[in-house]
Tab-separated table of C-alpha atoms in Angstrom:
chain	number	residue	atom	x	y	z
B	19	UNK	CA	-10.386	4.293	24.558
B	20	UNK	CA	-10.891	6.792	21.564
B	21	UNK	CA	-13.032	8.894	23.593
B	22	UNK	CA	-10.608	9.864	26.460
B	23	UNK	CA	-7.803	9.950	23.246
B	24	UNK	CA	-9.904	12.200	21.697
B	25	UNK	CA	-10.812	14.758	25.268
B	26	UNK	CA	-6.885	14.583	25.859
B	27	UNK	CA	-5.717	15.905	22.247
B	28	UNK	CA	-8.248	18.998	23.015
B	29	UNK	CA	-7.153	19.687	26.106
B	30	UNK	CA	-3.499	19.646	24.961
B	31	UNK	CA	-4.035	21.768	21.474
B	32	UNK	CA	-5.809	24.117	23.532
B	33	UNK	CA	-2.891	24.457	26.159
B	34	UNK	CA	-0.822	24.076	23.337
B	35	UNK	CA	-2.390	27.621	21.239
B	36	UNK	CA	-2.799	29.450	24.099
B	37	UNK	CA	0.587	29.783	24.967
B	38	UNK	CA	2.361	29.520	21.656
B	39	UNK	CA	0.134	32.659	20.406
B	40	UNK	CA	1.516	35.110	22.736
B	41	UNK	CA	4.604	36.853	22.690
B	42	UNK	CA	5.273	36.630	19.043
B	43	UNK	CA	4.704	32.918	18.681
B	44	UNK	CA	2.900	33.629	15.671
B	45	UNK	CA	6.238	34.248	13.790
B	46	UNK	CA	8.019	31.057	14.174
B	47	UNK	CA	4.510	28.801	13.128
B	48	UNK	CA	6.098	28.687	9.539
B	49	UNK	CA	8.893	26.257	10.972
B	50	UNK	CA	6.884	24.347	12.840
B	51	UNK	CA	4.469	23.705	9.346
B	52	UNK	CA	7.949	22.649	7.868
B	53	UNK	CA	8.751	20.552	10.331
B	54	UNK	CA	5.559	18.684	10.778
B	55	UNK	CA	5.600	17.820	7.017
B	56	UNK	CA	9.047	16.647	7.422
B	57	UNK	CA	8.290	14.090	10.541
B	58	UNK	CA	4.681	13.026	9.479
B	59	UNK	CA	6.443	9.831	7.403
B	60	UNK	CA	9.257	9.009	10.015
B	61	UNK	CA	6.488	9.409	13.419
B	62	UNK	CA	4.503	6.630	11.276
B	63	UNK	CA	7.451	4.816	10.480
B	64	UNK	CA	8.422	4.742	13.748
B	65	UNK	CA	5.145	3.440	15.630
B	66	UNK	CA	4.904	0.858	12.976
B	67	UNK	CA	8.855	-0.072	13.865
B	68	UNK	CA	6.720	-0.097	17.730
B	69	UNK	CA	4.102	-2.223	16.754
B	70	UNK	CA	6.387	-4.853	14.893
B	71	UNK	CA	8.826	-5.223	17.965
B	72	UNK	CA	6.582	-5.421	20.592
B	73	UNK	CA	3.503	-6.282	19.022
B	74	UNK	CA	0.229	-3.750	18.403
B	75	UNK	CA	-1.542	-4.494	21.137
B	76	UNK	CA	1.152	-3.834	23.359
B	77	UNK	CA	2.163	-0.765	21.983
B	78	UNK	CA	-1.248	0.260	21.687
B	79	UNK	CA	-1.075	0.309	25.572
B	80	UNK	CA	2.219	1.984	26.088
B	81	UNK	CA	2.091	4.515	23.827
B	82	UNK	CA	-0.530	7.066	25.639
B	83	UNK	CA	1.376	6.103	28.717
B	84	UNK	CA	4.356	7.151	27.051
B	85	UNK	CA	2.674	10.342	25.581
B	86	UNK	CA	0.873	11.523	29.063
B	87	UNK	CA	4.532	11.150	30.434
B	88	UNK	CA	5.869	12.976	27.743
B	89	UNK	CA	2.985	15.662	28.568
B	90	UNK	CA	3.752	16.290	32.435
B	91	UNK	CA	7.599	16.937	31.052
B	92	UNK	CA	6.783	19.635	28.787
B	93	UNK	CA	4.300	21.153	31.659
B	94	UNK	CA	7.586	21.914	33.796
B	95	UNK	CA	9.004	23.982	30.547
B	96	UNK	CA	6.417	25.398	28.516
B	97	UNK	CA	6.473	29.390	28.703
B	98	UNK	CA	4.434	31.919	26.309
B	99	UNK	CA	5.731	32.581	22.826
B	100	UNK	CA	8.207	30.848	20.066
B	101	UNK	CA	11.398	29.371	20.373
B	102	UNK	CA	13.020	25.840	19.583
B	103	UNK	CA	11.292	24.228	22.398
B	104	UNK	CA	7.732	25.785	22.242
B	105	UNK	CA	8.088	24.795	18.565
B	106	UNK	CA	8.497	21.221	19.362
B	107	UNK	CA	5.910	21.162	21.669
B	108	UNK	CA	3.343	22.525	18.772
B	109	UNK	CA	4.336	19.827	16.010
B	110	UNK	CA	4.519	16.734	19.351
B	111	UNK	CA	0.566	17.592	19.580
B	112	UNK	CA	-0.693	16.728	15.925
B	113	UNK	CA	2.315	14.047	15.203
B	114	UNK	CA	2.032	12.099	18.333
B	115	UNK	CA	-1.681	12.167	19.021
B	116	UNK	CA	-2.063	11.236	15.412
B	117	UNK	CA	-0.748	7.996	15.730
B	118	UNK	CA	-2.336	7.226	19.208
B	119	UNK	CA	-5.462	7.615	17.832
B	120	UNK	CA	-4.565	5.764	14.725
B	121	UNK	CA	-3.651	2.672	16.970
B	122	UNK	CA	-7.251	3.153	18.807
B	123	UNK	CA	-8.660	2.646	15.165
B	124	UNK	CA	-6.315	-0.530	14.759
B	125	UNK	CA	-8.252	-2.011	17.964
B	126	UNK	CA	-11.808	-1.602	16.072
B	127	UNK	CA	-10.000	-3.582	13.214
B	128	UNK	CA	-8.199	-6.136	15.799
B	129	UNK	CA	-11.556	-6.876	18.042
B	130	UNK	CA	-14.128	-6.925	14.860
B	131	UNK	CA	-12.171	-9.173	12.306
B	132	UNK	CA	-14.315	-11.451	9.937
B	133	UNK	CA	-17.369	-10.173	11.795
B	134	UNK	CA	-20.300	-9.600	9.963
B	135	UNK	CA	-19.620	-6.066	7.481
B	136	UNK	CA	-23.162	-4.655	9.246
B	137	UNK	CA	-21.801	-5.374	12.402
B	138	UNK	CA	-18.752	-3.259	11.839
B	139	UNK	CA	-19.665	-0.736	10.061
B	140	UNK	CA	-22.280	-0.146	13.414
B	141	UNK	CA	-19.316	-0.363	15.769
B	142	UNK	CA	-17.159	1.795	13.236
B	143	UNK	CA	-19.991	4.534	13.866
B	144	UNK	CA	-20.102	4.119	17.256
B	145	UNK	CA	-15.990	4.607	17.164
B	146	UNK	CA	-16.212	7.653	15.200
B	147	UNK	CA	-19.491	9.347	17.275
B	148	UNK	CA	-17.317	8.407	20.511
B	149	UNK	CA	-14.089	9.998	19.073
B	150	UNK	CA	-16.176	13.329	18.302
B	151	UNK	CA	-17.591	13.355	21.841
B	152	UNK	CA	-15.017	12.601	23.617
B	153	UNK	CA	-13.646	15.865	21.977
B	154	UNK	CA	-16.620	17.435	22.845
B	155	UNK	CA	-15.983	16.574	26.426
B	156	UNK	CA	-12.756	17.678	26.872
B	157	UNK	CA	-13.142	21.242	25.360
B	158	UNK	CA	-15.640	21.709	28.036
B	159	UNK	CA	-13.799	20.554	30.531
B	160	UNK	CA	-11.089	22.961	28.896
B	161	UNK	CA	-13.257	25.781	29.103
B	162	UNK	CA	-14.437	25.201	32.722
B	163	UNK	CA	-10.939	25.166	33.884
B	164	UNK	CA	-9.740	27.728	31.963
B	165	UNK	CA	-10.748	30.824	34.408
B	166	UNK	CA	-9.023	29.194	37.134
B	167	UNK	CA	-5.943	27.825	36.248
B	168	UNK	CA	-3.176	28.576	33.782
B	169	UNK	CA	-2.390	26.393	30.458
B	170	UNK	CA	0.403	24.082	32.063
B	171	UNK	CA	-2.153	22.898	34.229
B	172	UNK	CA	-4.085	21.865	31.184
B	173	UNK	CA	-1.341	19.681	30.133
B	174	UNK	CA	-0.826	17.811	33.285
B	175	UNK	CA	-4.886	17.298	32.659
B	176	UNK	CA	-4.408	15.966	29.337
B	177	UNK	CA	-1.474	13.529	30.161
B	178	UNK	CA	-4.304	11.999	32.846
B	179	UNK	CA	-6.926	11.974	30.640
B	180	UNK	CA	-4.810	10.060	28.199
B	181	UNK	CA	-3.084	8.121	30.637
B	182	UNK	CA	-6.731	6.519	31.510
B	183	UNK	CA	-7.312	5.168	27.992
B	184	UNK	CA	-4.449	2.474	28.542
B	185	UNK	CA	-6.534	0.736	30.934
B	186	UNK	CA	-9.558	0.892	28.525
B	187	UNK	CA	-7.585	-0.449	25.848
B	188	UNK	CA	-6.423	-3.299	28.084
B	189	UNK	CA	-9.676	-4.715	29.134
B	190	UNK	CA	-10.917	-4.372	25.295
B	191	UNK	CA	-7.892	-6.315	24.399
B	192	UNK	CA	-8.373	-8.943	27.596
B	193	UNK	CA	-12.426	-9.079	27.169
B	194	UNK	CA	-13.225	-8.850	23.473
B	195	UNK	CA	-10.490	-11.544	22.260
B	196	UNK	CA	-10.192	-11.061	18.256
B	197	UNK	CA	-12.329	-13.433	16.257
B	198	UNK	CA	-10.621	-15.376	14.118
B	199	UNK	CA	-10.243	-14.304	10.252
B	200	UNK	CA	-12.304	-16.339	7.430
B	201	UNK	CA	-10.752	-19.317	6.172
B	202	UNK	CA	-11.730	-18.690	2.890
B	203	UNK	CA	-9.772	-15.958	0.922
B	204	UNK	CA	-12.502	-12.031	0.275
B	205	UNK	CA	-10.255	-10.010	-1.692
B	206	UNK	CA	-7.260	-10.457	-4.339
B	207	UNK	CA	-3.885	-10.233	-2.456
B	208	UNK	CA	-1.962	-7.477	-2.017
B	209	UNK	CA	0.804	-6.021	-4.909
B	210	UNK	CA	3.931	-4.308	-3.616
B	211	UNK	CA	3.026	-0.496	-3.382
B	212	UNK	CA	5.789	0.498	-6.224
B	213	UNK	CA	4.743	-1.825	-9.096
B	214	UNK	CA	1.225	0.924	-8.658
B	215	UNK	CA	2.616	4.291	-8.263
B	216	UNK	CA	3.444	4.596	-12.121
B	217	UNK	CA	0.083	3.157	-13.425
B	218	UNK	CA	-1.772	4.882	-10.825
B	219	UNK	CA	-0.597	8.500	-12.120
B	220	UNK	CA	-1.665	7.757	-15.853
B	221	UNK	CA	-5.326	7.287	-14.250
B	222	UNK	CA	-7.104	10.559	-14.619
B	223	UNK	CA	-9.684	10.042	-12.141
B	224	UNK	CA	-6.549	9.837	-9.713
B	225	UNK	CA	-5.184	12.625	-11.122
B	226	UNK	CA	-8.361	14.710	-9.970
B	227	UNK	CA	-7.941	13.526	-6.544
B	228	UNK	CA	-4.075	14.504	-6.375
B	229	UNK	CA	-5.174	18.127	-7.260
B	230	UNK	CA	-7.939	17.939	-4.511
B	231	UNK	CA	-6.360	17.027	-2.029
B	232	UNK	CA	-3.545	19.444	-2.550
B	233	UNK	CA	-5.789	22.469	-3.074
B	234	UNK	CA	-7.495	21.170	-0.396
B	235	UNK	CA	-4.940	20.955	2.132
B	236	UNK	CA	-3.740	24.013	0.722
B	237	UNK	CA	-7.069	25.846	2.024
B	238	UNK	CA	-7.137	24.241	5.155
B	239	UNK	CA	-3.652	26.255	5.826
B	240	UNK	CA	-4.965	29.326	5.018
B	241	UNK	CA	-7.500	29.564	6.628
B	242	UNK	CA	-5.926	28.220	10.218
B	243	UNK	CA	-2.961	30.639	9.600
B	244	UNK	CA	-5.606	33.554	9.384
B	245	UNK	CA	-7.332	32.599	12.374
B	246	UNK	CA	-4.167	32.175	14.296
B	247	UNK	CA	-2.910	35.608	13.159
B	248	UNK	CA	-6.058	36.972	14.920
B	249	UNK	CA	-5.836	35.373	17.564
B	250	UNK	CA	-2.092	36.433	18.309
B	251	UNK	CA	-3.013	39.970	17.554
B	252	UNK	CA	-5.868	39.975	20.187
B	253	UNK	CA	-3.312	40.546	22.737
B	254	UNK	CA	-5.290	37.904	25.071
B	255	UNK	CA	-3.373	36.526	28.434
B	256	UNK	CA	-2.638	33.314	28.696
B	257	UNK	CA	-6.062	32.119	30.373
B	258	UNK	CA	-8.380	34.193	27.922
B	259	UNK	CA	-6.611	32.544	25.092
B	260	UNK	CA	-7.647	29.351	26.614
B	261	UNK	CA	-10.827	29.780	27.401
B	262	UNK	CA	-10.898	31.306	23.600
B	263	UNK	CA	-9.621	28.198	22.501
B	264	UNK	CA	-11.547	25.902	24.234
B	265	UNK	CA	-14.967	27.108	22.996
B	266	UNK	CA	-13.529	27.004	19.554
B	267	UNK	CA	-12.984	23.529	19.640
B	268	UNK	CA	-15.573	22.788	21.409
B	269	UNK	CA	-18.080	24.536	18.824
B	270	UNK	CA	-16.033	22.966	16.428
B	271	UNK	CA	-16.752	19.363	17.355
B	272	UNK	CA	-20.209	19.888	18.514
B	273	UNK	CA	-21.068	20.935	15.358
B	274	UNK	CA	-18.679	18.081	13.387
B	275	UNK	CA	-21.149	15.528	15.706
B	276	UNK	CA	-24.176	16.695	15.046
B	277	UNK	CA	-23.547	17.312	11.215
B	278	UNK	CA	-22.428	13.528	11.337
B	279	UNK	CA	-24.976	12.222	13.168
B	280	UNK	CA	-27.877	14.459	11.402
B	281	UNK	CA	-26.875	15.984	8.245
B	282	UNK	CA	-24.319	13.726	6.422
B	283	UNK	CA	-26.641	10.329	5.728
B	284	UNK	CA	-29.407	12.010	4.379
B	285	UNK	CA	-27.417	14.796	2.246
B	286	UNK	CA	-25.619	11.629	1.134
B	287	UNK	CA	-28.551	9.892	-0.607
B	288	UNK	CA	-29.940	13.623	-1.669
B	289	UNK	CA	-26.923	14.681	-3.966
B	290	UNK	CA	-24.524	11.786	-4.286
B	291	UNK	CA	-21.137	11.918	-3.357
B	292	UNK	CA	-19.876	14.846	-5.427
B	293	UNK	CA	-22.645	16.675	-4.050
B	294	UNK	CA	-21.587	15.709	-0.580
B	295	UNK	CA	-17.475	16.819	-1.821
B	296	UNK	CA	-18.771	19.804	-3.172
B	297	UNK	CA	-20.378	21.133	0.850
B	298	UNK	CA	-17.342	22.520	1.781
B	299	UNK	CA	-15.148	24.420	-1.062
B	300	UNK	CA	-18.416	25.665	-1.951
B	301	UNK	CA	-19.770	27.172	1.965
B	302	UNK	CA	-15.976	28.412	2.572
B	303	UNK	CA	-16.275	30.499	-1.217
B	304	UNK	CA	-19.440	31.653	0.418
B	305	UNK	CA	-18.079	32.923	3.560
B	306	UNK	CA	-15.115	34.329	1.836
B	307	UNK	CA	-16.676	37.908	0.802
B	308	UNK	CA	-16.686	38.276	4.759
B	309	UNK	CA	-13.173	37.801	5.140
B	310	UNK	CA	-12.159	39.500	2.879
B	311	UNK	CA	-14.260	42.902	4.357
B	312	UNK	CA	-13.399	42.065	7.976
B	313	UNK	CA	-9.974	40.700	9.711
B	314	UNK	CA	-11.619	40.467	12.884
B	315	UNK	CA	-10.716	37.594	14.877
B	316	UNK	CA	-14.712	36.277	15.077
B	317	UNK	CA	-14.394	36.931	10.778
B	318	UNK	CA	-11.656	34.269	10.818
B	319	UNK	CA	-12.846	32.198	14.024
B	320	UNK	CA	-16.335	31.499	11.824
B	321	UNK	CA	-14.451	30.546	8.697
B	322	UNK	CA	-12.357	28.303	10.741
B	323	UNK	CA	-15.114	26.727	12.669
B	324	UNK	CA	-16.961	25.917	9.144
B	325	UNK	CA	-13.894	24.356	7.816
B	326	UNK	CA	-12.710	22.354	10.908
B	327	UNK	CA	-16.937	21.196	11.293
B	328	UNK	CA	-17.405	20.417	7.827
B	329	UNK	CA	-14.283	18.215	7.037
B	330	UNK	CA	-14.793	16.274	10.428
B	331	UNK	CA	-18.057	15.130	9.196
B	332	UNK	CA	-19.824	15.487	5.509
B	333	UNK	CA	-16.428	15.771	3.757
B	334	UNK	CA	-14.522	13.281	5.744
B	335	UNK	CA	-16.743	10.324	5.165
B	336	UNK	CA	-17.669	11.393	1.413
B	337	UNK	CA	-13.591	11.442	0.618
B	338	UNK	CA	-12.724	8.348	1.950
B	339	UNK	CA	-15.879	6.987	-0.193
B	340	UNK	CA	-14.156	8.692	-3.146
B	341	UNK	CA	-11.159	5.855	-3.150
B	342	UNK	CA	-13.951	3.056	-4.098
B	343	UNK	CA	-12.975	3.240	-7.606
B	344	UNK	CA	-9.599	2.837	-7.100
B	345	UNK	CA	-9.244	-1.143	-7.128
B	346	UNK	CA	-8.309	-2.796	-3.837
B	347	UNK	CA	-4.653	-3.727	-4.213
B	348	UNK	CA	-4.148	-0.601	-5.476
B	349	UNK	CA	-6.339	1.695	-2.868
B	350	UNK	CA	-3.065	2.209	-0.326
B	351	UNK	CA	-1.004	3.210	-2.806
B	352	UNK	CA	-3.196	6.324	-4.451
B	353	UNK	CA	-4.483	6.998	-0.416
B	354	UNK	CA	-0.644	7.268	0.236
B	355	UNK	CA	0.013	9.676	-2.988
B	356	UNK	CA	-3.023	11.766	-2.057
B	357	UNK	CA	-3.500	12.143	1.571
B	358	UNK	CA	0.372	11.866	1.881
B	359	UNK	CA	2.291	13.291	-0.503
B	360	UNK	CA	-0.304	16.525	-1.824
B	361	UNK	CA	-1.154	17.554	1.905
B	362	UNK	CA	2.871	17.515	2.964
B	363	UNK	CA	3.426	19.152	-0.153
B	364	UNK	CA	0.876	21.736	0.274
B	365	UNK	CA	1.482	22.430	3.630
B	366	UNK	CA	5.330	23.172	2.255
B	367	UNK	CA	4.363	25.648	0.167
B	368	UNK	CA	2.257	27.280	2.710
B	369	UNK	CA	5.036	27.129	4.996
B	370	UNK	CA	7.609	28.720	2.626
B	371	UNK	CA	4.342	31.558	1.570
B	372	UNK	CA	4.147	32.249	5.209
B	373	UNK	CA	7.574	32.695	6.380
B	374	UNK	CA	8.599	35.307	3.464
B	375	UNK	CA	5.214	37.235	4.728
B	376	UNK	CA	5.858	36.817	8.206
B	377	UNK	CA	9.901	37.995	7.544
B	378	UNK	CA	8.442	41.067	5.736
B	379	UNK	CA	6.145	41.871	8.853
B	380	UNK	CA	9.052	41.436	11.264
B	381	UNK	CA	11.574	43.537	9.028
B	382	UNK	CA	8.734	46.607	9.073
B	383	UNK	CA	6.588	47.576	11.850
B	384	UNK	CA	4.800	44.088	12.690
B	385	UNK	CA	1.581	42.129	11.954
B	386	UNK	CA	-0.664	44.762	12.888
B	387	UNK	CA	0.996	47.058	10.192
B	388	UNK	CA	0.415	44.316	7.295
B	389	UNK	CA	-2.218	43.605	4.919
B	390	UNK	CA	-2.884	39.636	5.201
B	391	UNK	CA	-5.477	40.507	2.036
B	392	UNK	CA	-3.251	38.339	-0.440
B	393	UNK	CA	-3.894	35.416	2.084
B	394	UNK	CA	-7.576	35.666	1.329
B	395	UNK	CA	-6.948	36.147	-2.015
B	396	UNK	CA	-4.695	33.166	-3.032
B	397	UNK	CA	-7.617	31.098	-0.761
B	398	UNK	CA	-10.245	32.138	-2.635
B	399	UNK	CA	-8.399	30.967	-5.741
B	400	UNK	CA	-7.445	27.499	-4.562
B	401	UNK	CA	-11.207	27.391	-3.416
B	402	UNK	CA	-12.322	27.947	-7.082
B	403	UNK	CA	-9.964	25.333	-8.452
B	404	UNK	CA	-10.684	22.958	-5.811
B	405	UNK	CA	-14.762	22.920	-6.801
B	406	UNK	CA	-13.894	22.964	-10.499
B	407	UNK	CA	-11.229	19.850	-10.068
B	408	UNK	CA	-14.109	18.160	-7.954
B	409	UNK	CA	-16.775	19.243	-10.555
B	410	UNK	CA	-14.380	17.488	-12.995
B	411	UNK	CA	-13.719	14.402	-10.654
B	412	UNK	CA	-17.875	13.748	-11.189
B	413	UNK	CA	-17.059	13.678	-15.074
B	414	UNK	CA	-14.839	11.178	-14.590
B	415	UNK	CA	-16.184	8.578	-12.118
B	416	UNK	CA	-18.401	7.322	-15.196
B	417	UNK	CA	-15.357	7.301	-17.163
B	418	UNK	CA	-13.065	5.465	-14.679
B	419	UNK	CA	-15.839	2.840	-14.186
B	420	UNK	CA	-15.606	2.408	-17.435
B	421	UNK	CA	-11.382	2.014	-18.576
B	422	UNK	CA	-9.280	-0.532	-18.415
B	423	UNK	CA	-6.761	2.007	-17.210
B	424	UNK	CA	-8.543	3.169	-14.011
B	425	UNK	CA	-10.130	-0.372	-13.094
B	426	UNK	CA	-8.430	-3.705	-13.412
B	427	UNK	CA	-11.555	-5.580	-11.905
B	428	UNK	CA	-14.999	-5.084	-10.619
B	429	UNK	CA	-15.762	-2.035	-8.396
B	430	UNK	CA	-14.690	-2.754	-4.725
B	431	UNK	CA	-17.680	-1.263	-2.404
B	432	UNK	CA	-15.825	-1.391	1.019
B	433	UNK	CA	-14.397	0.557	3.212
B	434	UNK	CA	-11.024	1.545	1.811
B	435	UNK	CA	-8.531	-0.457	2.964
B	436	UNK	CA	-5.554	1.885	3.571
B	437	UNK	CA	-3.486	2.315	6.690
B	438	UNK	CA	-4.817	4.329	9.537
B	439	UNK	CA	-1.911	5.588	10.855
B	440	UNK	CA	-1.448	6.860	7.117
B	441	UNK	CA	-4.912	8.420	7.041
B	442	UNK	CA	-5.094	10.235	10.295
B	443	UNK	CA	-1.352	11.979	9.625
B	444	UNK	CA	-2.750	12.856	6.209
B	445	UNK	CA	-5.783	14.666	7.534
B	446	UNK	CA	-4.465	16.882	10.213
B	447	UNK	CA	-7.082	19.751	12.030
């Protein structure tokens, strides 16, 4: 189910970047940053709405029946370039797929309840290796067929690639019943989320992840704005730019897999989780010195494919490890504030950075004409801040373990318990 999720959303970004990249696409992306952080909370809102009226299961079913339907639509209308529609089209990818794929999370949680926590956190691995090569999958198949047909095509191959994970939902759902839940009670019950945002911001370790996540998110803007500025200056057609495309993401995910599968449990137990946080501010400050002497579009494609490769897998699982001192009742409420709030926020700023850049460029003599140096600049200084905040954030673990303020109980060692749907629209790629 996640895997054909996962070989559909490629096949549909790349569709999706290949055509809104030419013909001065480029200069309407600021709106569609803008409006992504607007509709993150109500697209959530609105599949939980889904889920309560018709239950999860069944929307977890309709949903990338809907999408793939939704898909063949836009196939009939997509051109090359900007414009209200195209726009659309760019924030439907991340905001819809988002979701879907949140829901194919919910079914690991639905079929594997009260089972043993070994047992899931195998199958949870299995999930997640699945998810990564199923994107694997589908930017080859992306590539292959991107010599021969055009990027609509892609879409209509995307809707049927998605459209085929319903049925693998249903016979999950029909031959792996749910187990039933423990009768006896494993964790303190819940607190209504607003009695916790005021205490949680006095916390300090908190704090640290706040700023994180914001310079964070911040960086990840960046540095896909650069390598989309590139890309729309490369003057590809429309089937170069997806073929382009497709062995990005496919290099991007190959490498997110084998980083995961490799790299990540053994750097884990060799430098500790701020170690692990500390992989990926500190390799992009190392590749920025390249950037910054060459705007070529394979400068910005190799800073893009370390970020996208590196988040996917060593700083993915070490951040969600970073809520464990955060107590339970309280762990939705600070994943909420951090991977909600800070990333919209940043990605606001960015947005509104952007646009007055991009306005400048269209007022004079275009992008070609305009130093994007400050860009590199301003990420080079959020990439500082975001190692010295993270530096700070291993200062304070001791310290939070330790106060009455930051833990009202013993240390909770499981998986943190926030939303998916939450999660995944806080970490887009």
């Amino acid at each position: 189910h996640c895997l054909s999720i996962a070989a559909a959303s490629v096949l549909a970004k790349t569709a999706r970047d290949a055509l809104y990249f030419q013909a001065g696409g480029i200069y309407h992306l600021p709106f569609a940053y803008i409006g992504m952080a607007i509709l993150s909370p109500p697209t959530a809102m609105a599949m939980l709405a889904a889920m309560r009226r018709i239950g999860a299961r069944r929307t977890r079913i309709a949903a990338p029946l809907a999408l793939a339907a939704v898909l063949a639509a836009f196939a009939a209308f997509v051109r090359p370039g900007g414009g209200v529609i195209m726009t659309v089209f760019f924030m439907l990818i991340p905001l819809a797929y988002g979701v879907v794929l949140a829901l194919g999370w919910l079914l690991g949680a639905d079929l594997l309840q009260g089972a043993d926590p070994r047992e899931r956190a195998r199958a949870y691995a299995q999930v997640g290796a699945a998810a990564l090569a199923g994107s694997v999958a589908g930017a080859i198949v992306a590539r292959v067929l991107a010599n021969h047909v055009d990027p609509p095509i892609l879409l209509v191959v995307a809707g049927a690639v998605l459209a085929s994970s319903a049925p693998a939902a249903r016979r999950a759902q029909r031959g792996c019943p749910p187990r039933r839940a423990p009768t006896t009670p494993t964790a303190p019950p819940t607190q209504p989320l607003e009695d916790g945002f005021a205490s949680l911001m006095r916390i300090r370790y908190l704090q640290l992840l706040l700023g994180i996540g914001l310079v964070a998110s911040l960086a990840g803007i960046l540095i896909e704005f650069q390598f989309y500025i590139a890309a729309a200056a490369s003057d590809n057609s429309g089937r170069e730019n997806a073929a382009f495309f497709a062995t990005l993401y496919f290099a991007l995910n190959a490498v997110a897999l084998l980083v995961q599968v490799v790299v990540t449990p053994r750097l884990q137990r060799r430098v500790g989780l701020v170690g692990s946080l500390l992989v990926l501010p500190s390799a992009l400050v190392g590749l920025t010195p390249a950037a910054i002497l060459s705007t070529s579009l394979w400068a910005r494609t190799t800073m893009r494919l370390a970020e996208g490769g590196l988040k996917s897998s060593i700083h993915r699982v070490s951040w969600e490890q970073s809520y464990l001192l955060i107590p339970s009742r309280q762990r939705a409420a600070a994943k909420l504030l951090v991977d909600g709030t800070a990333a919209r926020l940043a990605e606001g700023v960015a947005a509104l950075l952007i646009y007055s850049w991009l306005a400048l460029a269209m007022r004079d003599e275009g992008l070609r004409q305009q130093s994007g140096s400050w860009i590199t600049y301003l990420l080079l200084l959020a990439l500082l801040v975001w190692i010295a905040l993270t530096r700070a954030l291993g200062r304070a673990q001791s310290l939070a373990s330790e106060s009455d303020a930051a833990l009202e109980g013993p240390l909770d060692e499981r998986i943190p318990d926030c939303c998916p749907i939450v999660a995944t629209l806080g970490e887009r790629i």
